[in-house]
Coordinates of C-alpha atoms in Angstrom, one line a residue:
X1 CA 0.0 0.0 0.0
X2 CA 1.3 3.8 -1.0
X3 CA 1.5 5.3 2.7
X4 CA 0.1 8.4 1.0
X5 CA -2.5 6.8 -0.5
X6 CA -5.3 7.3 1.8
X7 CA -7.0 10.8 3.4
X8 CA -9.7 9.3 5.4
X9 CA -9.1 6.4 8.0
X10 CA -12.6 4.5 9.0
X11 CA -12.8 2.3 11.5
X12 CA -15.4 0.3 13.7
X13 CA -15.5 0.3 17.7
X14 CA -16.8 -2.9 19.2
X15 CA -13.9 -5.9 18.5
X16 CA -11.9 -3.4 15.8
X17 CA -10.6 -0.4 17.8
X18 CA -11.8 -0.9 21.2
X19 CA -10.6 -3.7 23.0
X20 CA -12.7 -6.2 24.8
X21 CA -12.8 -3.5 28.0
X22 CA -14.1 -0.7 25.9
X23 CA -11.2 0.9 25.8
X24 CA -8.2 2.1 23.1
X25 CA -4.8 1.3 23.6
X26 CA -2.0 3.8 24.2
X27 CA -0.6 2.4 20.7
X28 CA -3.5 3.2 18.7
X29 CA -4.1 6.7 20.0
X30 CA -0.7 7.3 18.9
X31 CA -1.3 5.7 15.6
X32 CA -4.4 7.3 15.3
X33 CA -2.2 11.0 16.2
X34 CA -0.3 9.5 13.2
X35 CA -3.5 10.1 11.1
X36 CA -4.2 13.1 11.9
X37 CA -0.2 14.5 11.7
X38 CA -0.4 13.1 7.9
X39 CA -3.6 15.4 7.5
X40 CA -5.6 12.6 7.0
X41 CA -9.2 12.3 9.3
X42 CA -10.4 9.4 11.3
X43 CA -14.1 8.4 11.5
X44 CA -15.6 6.1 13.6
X45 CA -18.2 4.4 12.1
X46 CA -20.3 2.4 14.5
X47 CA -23.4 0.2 14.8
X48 CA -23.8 2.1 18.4
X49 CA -26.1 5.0 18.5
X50 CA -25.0 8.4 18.9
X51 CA -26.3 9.0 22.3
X52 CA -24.2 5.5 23.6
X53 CA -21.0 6.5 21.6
X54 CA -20.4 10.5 22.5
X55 CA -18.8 10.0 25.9
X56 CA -16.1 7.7 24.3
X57 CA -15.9 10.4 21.1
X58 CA -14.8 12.9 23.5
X59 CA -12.6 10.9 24.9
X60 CA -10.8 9.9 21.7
X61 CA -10.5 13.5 20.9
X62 CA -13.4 13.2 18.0
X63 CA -15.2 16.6 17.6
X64 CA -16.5 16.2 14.1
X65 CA -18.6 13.5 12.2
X66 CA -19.3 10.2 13.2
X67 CA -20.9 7.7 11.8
X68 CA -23.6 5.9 14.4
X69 CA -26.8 3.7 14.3
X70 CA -25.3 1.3 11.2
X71 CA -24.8 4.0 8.8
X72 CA -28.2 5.6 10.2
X73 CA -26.9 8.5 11.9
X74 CA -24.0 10.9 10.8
X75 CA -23.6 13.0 13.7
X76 CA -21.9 15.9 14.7
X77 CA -20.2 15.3 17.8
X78 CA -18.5 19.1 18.2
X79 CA -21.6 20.7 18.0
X80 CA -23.8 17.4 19.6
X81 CA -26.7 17.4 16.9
X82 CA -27.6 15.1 14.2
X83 CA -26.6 15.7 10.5
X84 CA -28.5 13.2 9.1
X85 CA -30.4 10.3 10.3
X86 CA -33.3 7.7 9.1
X87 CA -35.6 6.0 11.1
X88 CA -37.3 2.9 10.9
X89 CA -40.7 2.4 10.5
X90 CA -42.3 1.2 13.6
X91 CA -45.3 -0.4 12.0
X92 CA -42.7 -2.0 9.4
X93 CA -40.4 -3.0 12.4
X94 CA -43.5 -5.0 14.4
X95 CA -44.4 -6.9 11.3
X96 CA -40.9 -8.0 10.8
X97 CA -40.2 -8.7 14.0
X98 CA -44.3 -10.9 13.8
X99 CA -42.5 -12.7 10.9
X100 CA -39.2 -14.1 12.2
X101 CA -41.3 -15.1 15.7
X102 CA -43.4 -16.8 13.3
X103 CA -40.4 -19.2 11.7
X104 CA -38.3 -19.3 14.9
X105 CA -40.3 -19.2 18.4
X106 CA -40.0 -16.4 20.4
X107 CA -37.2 -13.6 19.9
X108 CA -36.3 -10.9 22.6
X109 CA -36.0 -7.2 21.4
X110 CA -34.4 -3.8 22.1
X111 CA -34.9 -0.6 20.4
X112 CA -32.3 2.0 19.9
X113 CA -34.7 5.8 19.9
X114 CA -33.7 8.3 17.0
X115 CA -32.1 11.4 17.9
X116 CA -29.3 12.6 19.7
X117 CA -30.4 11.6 23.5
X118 CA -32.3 8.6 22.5
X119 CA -32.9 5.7 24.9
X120 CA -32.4 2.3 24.2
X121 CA -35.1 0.5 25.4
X122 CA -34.9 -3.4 26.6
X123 CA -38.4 -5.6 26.9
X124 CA -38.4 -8.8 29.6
X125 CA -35.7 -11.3 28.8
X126 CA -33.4 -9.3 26.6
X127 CA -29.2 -9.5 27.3
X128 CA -27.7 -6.6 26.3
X129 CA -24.3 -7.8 24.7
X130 CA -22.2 -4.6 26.2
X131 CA -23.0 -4.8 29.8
X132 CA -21.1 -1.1 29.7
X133 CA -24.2 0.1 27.4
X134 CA -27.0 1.9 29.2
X135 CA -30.2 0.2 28.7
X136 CA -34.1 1.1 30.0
X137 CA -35.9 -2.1 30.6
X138 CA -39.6 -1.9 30.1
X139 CA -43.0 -4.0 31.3
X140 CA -44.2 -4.6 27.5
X141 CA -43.4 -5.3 24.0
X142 CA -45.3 -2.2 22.8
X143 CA -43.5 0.3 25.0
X144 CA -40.8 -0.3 22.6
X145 CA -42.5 1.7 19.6
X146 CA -43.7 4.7 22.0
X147 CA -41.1 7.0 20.0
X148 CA -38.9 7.0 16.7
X149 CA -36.3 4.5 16.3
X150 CA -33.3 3.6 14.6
X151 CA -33.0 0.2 15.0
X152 CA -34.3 -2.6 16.6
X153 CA -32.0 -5.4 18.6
X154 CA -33.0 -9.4 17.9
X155 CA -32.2 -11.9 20.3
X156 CA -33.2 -15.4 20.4
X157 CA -32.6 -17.6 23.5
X158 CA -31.2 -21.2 21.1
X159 CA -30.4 -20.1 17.7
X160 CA -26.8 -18.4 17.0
X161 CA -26.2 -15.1 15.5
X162 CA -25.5 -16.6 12.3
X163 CA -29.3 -19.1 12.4
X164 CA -31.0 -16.2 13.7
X165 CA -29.7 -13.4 10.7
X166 CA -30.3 -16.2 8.3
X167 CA -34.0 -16.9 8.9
X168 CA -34.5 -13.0 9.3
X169 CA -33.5 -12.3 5.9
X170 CA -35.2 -15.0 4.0
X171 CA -38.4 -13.6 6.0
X172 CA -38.6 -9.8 6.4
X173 CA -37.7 -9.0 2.7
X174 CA -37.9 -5.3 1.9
X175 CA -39.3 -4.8 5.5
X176 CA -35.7 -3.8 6.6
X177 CA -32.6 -4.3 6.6
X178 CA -31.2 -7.6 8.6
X179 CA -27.5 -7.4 9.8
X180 CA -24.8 -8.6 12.3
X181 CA -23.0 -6.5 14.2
X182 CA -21.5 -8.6 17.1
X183 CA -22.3 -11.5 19.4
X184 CA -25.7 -11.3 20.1
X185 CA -26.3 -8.8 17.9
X186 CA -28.7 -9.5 15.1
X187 CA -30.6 -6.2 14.1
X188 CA -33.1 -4.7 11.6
X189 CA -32.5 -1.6 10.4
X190 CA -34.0 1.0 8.4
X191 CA -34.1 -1.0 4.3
X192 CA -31.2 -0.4 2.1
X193 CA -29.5 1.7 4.9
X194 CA -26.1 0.7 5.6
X195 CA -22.6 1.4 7.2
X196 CA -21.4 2.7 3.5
X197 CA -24.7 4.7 3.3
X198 CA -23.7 7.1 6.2
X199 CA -19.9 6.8 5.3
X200 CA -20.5 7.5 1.6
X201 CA -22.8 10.9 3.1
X202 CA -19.8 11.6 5.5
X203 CA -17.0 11.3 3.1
X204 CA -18.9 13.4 1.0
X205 CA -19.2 16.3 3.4
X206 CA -15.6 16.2 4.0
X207 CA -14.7 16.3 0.9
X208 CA -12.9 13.1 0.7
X209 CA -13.2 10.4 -2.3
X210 CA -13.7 6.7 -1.9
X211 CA -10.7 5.7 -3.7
X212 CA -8.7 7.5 -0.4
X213 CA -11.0 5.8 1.9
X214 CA -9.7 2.9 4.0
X215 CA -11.5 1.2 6.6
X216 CA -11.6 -1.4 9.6
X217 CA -14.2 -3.6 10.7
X218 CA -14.7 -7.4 12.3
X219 CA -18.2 -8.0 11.6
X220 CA -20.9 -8.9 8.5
X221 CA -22.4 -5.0 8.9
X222 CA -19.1 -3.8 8.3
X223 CA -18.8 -5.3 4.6
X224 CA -20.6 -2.7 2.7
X225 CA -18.2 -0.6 4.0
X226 CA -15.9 -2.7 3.1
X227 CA -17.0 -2.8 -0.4
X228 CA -17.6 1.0 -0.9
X229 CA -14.1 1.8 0.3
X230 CA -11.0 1.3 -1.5
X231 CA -9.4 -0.9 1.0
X232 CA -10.5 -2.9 3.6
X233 CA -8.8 -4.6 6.6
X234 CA -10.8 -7.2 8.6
X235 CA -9.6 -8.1 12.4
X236 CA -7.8 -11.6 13.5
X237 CA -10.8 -12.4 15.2
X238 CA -13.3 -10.9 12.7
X239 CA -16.2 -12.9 11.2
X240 CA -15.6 -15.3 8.2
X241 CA -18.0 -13.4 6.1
X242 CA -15.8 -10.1 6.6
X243 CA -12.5 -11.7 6.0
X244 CA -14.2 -12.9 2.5
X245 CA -14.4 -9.6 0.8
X246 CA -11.3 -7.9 2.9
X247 CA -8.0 -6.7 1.5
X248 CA -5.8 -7.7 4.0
X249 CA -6.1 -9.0 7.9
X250 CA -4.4 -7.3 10.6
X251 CA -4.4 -8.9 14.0
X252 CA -6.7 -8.4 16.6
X253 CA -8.4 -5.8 18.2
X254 CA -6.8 -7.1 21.9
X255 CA -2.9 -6.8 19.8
X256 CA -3.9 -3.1 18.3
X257 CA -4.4 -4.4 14.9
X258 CA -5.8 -1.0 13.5
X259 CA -2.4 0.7 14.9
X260 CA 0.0 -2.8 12.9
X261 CA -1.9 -1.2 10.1
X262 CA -2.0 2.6 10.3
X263 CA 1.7 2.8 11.9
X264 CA 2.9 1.1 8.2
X265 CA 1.0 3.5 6.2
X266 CA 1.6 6.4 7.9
X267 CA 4.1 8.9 9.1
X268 CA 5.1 9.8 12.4
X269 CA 3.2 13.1 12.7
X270 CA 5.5 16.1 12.6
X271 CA 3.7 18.1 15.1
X272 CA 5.2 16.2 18.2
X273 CA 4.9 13.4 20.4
X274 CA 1.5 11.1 20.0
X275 CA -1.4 11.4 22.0
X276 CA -1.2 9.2 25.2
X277 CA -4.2 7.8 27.3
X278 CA -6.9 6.0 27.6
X279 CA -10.5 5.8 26.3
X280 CA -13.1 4.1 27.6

């Protein structure tokens, strides 16, 4: 890879730069100072919503777009408001979710609210995968369409991730989009909006091309992203889909694999030592 090649550096949180604590390494805050020293920009594009993502934005430094809610959001995080966002239809969302109860048994759900201080909402039996995540937990299915959403969280208490995404597709159709973000982490989301949907609107508003565009991901939501961009590195530990369609696989998020990569493609910046600390 030219080390010049690339203007805009887009990477994933959960299992790519954030290590299994929820926080970033010394070494990849430095590499990530390397980034910015080049004049290149880093964007973190994340299945998280805005509202559970802006306390670790500040820490990272980040006050200007972000990608949030699986391409759904592209959020301003200097001036905390939304950009852009899509919600999904919460009539659409209830039928989908009627459908996949009615091929697998009983699924549990969470809802991620639209908007900048949006709650995510958990009904009876539902696991949230990040324990660090706040969640409200409420008496009945229905509370969880009260207000706009962004996305809505599947769980189901015997199939995998993999079973569970599988059957979702084949049944909601054009009812919304079905993707993968993480263990326990099967979502719907609003139809034919992706990661590269809110990185394509983001790049765009920076100014920056596709062709200078490299990202970082470990799941199946991150390969549109993958496939917009014009180079894709996939984690040690990422999903077998993911490492399919990447360019290259760096090692995992625990061993700083986004810093292995960034730290070969980039200079040391020229305004002074890197960044140090922690983010959590």
């Amino acid at each position: 890879m030219d080390r010049t090649a690339y203007s805009l550096v887009a990477t994933d949180l959960d299992g790519t730069l954030l290590r299994g604590d929820d926080t970033v390494s010394d070494r990849s805050l430095a590499a990530l100072a390397r980034v910015a020293g080049a004049g290149a920009r880093h964007l973190v594009v994340t299945g998280r919503p805005a509202p559970r993502v802006r306390s670790l934005l500040e820490r990272l430094g980040c006050t200007g777009l972000a990608v949030c809610g699986q391409g759904a959001q592209v959020y301003d995080a200097g001036a905390h408001r939304m950009l852009w966002s899509v919600t999904l239809d919460r009539e659409l969302a209830e039928t989908a979710l009627g459908k996949i109860e009615a091929e697998v048994g009983q699924v549990h759900a969470a809802v991620d609210q639209d908007g900048v201080d949006g709650l995510t909402l958990i009904e009876p039996g539902y696991l949230m995968p990040h324990p660090t995540l706040p969640a409200v937990r409420v008496d009945r299915r229905d509370e969880l369409w009260a207000t706009p959403i962004s996305k809505v969280l599947l769980r189901h208490p015997e199939l995998s991730d993999d079973e569970l995404a599988a059957t979702a597709r084949a049944v909601v159709g054009s009812l919304a989009t079905v993707t993968m973000s993480g263990p326990g982490t099967v979502e719907l989301q609003p139809c034919g909006i992706t990661k590269a949907t809110g990185l394509a609107l983001a790049a765009e508003r920076l100014g920056v091309s596709r062709r200078r565009t490299i990202a970082f991901g470990d799941m199946p939501n991150d390969i549109p992203m993958f496939q917009w961009a014009a180079h894709g590195v996939a984690m040690a530990g990422a999903h077998p889909e993911l490492k399919a369609v990447a360019d290259e696989v760096t090692t995992t998020n625990e061993d700083d694999g986004v810093a292995v990569v960034l730290e070969r493609i980039f200079p040391t910046s020229p305004c002074g030592a890197p960044r140090r600390g922690e983010a959590q």
